[in-house]
PDB file of C-alpha atoms in Angstrom:
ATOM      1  CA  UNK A   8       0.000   0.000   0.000  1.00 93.00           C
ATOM      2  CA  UNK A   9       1.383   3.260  -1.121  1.00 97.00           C
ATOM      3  CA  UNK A  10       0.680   5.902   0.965  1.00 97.00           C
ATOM      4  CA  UNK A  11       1.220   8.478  -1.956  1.00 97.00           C
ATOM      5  CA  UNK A  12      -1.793   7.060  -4.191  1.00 97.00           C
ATOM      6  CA  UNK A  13      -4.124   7.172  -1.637  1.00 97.00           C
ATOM      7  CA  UNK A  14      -6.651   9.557  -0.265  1.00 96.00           C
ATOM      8  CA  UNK A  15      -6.836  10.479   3.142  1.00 96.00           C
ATOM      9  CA  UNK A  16     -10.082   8.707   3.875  1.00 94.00           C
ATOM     10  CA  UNK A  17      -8.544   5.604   2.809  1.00 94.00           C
ATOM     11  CA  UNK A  18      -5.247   6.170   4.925  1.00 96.00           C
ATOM     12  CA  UNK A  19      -7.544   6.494   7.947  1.00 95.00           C
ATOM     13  CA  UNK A  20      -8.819   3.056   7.250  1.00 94.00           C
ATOM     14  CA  UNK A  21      -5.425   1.771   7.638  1.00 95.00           C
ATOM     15  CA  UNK A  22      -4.439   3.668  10.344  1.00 95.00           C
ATOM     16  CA  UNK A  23      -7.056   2.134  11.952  1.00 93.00           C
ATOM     17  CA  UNK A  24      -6.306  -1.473  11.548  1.00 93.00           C
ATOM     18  CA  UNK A  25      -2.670  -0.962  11.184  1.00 95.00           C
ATOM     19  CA  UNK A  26       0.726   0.740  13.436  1.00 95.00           C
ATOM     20  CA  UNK A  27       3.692  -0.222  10.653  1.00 98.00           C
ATOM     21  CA  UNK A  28       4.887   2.271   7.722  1.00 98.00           C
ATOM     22  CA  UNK A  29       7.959   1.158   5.710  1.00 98.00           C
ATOM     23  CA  UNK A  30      10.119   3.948   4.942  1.00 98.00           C
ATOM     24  CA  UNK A  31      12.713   3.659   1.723  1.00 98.00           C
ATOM     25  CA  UNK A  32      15.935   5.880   2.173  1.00 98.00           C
ATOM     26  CA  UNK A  33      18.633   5.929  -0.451  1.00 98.00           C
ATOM     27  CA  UNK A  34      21.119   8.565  -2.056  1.00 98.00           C
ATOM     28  CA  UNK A  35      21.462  10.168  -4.858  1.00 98.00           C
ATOM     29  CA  UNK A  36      25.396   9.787  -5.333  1.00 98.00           C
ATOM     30  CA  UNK A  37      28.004   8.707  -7.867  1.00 98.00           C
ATOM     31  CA  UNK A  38      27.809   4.985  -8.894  1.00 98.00           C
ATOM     32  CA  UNK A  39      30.745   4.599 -10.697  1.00 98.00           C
ATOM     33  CA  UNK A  40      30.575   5.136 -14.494  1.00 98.00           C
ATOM     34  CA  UNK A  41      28.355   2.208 -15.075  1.00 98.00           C
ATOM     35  CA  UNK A  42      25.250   2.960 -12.936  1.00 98.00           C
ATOM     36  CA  UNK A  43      22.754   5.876 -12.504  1.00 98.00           C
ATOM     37  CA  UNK A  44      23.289   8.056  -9.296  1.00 98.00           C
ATOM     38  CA  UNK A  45      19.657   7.127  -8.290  1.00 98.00           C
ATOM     39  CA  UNK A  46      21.186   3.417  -7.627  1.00 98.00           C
ATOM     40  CA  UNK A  47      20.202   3.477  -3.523  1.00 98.00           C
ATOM     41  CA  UNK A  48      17.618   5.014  -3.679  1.00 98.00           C
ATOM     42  CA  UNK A  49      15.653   2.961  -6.524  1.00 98.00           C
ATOM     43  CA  UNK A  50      16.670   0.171  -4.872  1.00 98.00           C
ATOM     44  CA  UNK A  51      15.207   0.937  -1.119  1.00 98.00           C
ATOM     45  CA  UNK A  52      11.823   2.069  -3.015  1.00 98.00           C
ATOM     46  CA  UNK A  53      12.025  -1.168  -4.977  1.00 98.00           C
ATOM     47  CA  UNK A  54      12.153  -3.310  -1.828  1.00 98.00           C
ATOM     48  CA  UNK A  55       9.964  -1.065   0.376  1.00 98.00           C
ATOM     49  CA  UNK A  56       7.162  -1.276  -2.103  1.00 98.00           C
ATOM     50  CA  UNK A  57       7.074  -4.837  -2.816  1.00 98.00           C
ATOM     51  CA  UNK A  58       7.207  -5.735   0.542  1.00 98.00           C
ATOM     52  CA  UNK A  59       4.590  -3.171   1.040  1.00 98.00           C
ATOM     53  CA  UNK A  60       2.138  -4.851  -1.969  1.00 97.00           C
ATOM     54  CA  UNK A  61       2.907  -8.419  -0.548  1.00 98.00           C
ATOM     55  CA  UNK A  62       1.764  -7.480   3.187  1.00 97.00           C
ATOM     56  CA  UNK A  63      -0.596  -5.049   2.821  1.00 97.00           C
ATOM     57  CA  UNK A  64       1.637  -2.556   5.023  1.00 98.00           C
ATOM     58  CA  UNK A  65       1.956   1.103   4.424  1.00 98.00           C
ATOM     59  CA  UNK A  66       4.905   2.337   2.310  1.00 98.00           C
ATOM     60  CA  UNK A  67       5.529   6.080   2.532  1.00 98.00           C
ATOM     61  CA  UNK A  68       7.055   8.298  -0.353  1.00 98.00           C
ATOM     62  CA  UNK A  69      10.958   7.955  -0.463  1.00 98.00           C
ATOM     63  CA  UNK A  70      14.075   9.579   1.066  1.00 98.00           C
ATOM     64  CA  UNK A  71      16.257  10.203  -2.124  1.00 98.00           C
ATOM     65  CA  UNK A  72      18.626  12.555  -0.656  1.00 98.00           C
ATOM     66  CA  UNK A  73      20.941  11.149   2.083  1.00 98.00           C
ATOM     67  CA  UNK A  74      24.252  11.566   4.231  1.00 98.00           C
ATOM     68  CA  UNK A  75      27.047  11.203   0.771  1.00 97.00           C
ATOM     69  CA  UNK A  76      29.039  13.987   1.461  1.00 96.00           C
ATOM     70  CA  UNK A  77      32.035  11.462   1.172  1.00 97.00           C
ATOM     71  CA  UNK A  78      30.974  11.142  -2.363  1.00 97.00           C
ATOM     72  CA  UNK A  79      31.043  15.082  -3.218  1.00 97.00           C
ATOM     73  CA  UNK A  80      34.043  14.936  -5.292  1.00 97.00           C
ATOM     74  CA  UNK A  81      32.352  13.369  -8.342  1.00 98.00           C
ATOM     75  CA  UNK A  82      29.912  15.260 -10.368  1.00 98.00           C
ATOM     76  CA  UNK A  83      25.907  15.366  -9.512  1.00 97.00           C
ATOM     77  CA  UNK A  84      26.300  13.924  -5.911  1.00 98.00           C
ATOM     78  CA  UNK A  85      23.896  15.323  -3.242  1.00 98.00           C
ATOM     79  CA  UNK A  86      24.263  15.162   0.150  1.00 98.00           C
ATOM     80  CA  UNK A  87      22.421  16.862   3.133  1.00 98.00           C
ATOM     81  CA  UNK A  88      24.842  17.446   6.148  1.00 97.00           C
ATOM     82  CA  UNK A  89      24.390  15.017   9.312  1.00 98.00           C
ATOM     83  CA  UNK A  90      22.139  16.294  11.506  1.00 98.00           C
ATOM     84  CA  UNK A  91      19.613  17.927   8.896  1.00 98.00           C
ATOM     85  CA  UNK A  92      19.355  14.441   7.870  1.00 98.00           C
ATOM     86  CA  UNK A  93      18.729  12.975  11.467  1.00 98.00           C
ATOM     87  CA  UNK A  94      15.864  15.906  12.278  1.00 98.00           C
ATOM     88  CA  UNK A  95      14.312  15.834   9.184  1.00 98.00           C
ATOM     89  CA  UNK A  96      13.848  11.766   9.320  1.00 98.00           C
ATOM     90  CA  UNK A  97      12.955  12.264  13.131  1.00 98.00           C
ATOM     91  CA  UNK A  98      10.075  15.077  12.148  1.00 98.00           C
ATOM     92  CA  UNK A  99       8.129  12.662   9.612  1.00 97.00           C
ATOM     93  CA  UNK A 100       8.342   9.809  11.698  1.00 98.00           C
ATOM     94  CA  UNK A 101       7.156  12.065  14.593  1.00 97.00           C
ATOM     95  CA  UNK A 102       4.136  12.731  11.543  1.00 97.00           C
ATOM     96  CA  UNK A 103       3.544   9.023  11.373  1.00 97.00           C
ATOM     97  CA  UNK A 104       3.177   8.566  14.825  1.00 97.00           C
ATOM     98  CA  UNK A 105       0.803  11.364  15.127  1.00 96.00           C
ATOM     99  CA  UNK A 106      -1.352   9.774  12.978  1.00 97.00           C
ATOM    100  CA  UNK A 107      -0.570   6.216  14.482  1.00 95.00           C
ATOM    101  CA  UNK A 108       2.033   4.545  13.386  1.00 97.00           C
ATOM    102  CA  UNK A 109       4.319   3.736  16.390  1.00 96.00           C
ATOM    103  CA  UNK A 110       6.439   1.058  14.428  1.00 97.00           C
ATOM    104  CA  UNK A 111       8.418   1.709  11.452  1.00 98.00           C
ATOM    105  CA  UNK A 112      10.921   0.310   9.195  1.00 98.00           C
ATOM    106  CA  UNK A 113      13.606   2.457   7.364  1.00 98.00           C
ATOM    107  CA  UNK A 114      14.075   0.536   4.439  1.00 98.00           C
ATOM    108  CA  UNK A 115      17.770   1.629   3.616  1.00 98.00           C
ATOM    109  CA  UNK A 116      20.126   0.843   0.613  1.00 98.00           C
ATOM    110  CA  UNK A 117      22.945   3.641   1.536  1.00 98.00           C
ATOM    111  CA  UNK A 118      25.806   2.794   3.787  1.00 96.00           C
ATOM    112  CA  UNK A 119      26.465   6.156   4.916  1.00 97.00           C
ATOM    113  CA  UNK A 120      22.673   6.989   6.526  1.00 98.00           C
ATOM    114  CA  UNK A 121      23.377   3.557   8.739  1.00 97.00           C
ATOM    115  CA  UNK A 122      24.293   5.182  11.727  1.00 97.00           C
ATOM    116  CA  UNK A 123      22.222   8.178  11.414  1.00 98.00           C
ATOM    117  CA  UNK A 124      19.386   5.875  11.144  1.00 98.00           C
ATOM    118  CA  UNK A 125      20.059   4.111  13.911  1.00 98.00           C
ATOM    119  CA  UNK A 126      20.891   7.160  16.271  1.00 98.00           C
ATOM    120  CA  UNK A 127      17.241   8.684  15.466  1.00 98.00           C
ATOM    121  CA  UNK A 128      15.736   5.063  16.325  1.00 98.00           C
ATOM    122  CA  UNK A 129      17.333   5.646  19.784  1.00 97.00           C
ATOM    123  CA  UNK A 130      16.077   9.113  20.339  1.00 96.00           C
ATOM    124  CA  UNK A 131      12.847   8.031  19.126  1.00 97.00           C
ATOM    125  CA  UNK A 132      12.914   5.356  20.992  1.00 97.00           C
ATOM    126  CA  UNK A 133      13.756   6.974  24.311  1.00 96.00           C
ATOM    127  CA  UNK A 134      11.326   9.534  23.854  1.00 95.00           C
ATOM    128  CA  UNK A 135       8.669   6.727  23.410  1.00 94.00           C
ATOM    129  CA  UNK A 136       7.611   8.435  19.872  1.00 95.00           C
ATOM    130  CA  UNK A 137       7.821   5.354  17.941  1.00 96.00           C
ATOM    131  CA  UNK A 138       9.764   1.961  17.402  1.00 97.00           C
ATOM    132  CA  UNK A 139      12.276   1.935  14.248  1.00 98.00           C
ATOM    133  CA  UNK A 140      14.193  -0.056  13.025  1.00 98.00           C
ATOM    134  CA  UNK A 141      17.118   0.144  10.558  1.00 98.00           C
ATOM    135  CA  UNK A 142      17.065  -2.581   7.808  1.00 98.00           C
ATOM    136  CA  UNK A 143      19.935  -2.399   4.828  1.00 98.00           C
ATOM    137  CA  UNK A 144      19.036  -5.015   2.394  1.00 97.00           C
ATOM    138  CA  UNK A 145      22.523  -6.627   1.560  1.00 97.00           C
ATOM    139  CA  UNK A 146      22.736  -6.898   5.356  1.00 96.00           C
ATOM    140  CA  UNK A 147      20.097  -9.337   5.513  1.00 97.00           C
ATOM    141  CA  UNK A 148      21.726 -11.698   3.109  1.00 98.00           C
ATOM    142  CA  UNK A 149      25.575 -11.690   3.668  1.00 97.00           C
ATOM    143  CA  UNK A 150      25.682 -15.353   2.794  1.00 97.00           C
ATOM    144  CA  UNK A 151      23.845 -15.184  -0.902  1.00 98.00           C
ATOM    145  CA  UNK A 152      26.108 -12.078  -1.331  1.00 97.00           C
ATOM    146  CA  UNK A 153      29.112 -13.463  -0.751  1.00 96.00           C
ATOM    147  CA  UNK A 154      27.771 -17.002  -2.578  1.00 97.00           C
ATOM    148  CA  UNK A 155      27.015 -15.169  -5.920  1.00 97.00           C
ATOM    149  CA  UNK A 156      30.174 -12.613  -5.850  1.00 97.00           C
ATOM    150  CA  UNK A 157      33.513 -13.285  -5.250  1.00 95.00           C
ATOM    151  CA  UNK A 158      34.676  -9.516  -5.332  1.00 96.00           C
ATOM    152  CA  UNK A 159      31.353  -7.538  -4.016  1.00 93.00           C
ATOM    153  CA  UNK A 160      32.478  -4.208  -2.807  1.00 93.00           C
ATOM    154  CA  UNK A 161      30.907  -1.728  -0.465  1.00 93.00           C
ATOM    155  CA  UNK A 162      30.023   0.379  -3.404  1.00 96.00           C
ATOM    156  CA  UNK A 163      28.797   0.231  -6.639  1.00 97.00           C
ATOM    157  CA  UNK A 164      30.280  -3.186  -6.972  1.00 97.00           C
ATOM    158  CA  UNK A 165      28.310  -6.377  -8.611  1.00 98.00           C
ATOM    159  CA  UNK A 166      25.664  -6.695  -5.953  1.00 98.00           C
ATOM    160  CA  UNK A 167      24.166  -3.001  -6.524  1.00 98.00           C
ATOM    161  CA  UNK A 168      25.070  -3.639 -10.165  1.00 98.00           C
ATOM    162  CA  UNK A 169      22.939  -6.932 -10.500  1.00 98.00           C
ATOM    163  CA  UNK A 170      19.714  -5.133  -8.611  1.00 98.00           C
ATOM    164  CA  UNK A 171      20.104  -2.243 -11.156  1.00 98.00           C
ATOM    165  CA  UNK A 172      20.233  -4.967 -13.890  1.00 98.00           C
ATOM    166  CA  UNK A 173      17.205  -6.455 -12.562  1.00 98.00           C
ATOM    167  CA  UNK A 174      14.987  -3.381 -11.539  1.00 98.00           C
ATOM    168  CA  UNK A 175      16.302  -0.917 -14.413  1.00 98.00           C
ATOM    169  CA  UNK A 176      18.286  -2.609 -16.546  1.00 98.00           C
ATOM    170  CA  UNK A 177      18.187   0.597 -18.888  1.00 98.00           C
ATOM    171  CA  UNK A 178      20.113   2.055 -16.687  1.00 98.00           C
ATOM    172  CA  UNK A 179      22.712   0.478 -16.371  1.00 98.00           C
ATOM    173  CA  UNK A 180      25.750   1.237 -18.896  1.00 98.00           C
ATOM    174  CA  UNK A 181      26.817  -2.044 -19.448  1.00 97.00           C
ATOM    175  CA  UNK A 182      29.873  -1.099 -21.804  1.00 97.00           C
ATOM    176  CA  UNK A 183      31.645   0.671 -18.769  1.00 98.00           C
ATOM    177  CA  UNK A 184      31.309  -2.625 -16.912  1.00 98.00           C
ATOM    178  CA  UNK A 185      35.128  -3.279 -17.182  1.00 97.00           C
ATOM    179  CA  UNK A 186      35.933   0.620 -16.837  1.00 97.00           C
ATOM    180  CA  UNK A 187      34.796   0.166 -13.645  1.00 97.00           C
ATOM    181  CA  UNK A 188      36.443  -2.582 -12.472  1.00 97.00           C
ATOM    182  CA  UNK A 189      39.626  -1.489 -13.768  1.00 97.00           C
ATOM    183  CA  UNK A 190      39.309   2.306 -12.731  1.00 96.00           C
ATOM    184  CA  UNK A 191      38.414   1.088  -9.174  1.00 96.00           C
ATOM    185  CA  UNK A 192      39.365  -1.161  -6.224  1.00 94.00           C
ATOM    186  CA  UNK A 193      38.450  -5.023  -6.900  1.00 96.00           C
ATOM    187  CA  UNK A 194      39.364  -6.633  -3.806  1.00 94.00           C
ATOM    188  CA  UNK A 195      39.041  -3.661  -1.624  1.00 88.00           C
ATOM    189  CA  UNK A 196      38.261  -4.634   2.102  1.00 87.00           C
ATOM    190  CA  UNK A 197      38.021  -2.029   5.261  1.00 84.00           C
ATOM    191  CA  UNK A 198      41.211  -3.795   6.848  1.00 84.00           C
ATOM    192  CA  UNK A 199      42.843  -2.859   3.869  1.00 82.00           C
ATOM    193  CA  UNK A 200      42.060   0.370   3.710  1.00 84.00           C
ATOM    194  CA  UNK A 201      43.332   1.026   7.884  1.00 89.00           C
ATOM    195  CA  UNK A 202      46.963   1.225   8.982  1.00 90.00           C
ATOM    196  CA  UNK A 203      47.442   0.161  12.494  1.00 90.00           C
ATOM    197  CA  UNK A 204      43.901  -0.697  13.118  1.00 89.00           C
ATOM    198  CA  UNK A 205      42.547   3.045  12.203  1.00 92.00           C
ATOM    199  CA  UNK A 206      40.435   4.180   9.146  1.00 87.00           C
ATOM    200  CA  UNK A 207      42.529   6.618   7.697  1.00 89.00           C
ATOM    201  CA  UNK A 208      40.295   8.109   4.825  1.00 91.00           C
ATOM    202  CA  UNK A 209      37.320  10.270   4.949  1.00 91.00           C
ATOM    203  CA  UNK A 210      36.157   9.817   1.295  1.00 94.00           C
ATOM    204  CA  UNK A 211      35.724   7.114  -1.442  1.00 95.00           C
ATOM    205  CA  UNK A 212      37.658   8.897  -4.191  1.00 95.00           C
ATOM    206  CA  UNK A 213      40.967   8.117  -1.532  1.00 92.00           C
ATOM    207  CA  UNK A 214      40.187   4.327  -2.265  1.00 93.00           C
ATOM    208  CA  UNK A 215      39.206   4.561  -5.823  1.00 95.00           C
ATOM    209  CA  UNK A 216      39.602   7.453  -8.517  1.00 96.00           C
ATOM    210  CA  UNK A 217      36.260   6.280 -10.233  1.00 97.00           C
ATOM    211  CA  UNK A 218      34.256   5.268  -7.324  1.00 97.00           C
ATOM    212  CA  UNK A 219      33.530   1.891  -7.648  1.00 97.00           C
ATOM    213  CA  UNK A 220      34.573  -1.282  -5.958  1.00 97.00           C
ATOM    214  CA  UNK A 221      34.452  -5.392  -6.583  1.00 97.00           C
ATOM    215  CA  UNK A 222      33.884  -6.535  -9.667  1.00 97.00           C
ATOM    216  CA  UNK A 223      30.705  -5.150 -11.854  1.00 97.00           C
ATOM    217  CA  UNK A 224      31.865  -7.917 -14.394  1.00 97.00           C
ATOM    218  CA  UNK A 225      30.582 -10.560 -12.625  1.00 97.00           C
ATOM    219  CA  UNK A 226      26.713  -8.742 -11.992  1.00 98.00           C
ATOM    220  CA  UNK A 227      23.949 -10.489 -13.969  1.00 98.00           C
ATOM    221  CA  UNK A 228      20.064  -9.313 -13.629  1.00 98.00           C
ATOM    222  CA  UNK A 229      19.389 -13.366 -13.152  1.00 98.00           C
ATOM    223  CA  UNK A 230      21.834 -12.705  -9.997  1.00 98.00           C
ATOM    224  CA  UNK A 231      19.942  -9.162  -9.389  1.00 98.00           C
ATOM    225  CA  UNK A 232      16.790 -10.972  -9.136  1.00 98.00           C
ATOM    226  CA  UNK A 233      17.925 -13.852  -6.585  1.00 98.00           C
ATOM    227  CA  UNK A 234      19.419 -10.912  -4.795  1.00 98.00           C
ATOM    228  CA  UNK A 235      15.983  -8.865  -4.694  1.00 98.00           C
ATOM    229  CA  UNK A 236      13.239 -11.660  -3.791  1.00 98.00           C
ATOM    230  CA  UNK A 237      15.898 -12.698  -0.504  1.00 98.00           C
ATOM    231  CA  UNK A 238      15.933  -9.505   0.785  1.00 98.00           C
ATOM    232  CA  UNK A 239      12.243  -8.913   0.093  1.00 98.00           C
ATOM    233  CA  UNK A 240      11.253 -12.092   2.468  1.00 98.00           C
ATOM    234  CA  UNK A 241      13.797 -10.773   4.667  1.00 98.00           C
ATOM    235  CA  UNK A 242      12.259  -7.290   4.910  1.00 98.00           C
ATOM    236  CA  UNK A 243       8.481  -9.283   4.921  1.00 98.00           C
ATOM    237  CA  UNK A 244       9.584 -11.548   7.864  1.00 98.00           C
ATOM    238  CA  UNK A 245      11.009  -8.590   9.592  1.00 98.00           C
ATOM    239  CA  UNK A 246       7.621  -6.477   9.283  1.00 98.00           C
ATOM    240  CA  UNK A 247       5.917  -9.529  10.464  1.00 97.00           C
ATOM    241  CA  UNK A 248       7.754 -10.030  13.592  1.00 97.00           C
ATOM    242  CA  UNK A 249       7.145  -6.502  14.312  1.00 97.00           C
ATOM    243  CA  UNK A 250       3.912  -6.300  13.681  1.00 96.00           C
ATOM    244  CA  UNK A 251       3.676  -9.258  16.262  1.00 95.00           C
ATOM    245  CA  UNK A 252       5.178  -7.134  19.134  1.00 94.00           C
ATOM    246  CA  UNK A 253       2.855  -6.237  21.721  1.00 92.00           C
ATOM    247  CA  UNK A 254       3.008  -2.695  22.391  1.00 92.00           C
ATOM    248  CA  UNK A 255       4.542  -2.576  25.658  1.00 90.00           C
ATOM    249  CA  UNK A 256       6.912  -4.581  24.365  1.00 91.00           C
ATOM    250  CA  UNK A 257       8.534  -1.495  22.009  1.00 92.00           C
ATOM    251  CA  UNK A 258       8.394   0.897  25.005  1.00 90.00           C
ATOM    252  CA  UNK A 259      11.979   1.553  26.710  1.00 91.00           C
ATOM    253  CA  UNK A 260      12.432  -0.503  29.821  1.00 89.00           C
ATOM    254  CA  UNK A 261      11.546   1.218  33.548  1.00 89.00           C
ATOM    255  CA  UNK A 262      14.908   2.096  35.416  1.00 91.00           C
ATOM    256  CA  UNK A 263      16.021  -0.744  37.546  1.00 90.00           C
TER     257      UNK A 263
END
């Protein structure tokens, strides 16, 4: 159920029988030179929505501007700064509660909103507003991940490349494929990437000049399409067992 495409009359009939919204957040960032800047954010709305039309559960319109400022150096990347990011997600989710939503799931397909996701569930959370949870999609499948791709990558690597392939396959520039394996960082891991244990980079262009990571060679949209129906049961099962939760159950614990 879209909230968008519905009038309010009809909202208020779910609101009635229902206290879960799904919430896509993405980016609109650089991809590499083989897929669209829109990659996250397409992909969260892809997987919120489904999940959405499979349960019956409300899906709200999408977050397509996130935290990317890491990303700024390449051309067309957007980014809103940190905490304009955590208040504005905090105010609508503050609007769903108000009209009764007190469980929600932020649907996320952009590594750098993780922790700002998760630090507004807390506030929320203490305040008693709502329940919210953070869900990144290739999170909930590390094992088909790592089964289908040898060389992943954090970032526009095969596993966002294969979605793309599946969900907009004219998107996706399939002649760069190579460019941006080659241009980028194949076997790129965090450990890597540290010296003496720290994380000394801010931004992806320090890692890789074109932005990309893993191996976009080895993306197929038969591989994009395992990849999406997993993570869509995951996200169902996960709305489920929320759902399930008693209501006293979301609220933070007394002091001891």
């Amino acid at each position: 159920m879209y909230l968008a495409d519905h009038t309010w009359e009809e909202l208020g009939d779910y609101f009635e029988r229902e206290s879960l919204a799904l919430v896509p957040l993405g980016s609109t960032e650089q991809h590499g030179p083989h897929l669209p800047e829109a990659t996250d954010h397409l992909i969260a709305e892809a997987l919120a929505r489904e999940a959405a039309e499979r349960t019956g559960y409300l899906c709200t319109p999408t977050v397509n501007v996130g935290v990317s400022s890491h990303h700024r150096q390449f051309h067309g990347t957007m980014w809103v700064d940190p905490p304009a990011f955590r208040d504005y997600v905090a105010s609508f989710t503050r609007n769903l509660a108000y009209h009764g939503i007190d469980r929600v799931v932020y649907v996320n397909a952009h590594g750098g909103n993780v922790q700002h996701l998760r630090e507004v569930g807390g506030r929320l959370h203490e305040s008693g507003d709502a329940y919210c949870l953070e869900w990144m999609w290739d999170e909930s499948i590390p094992d088909l991940v790592s089964d289908l791709f040898a060389y992943n990558g954090p970032h526009a690597g095969p596993k966002e490349t294969a979605m793309i392939m599946h969900l907009r396959p004219d998107l996706v520039r399939e002649d760069r494929l190579e460019a941006a394996r080659d241009g980028g960082w194949v076997d790129f891991t965090y450990d890597a990437a540290c010296v003496n244990g720290a994380r000394t980079f801010y931004d992806c262009v320090e890692n890789a000049d074109n932005g990309a990571f893993g191996d976009q060679t080895d993306a197929t949209a038969e591989k994009g399409q395992r990849l999406f129906e997993a993570a869509t049961a995951q996200l169902i099962e996960l709305c489920e067992w929320l759902a399930a939760r008693e209501a006293a159950e979301l609220l933070p614990r007394p002091h001891v």
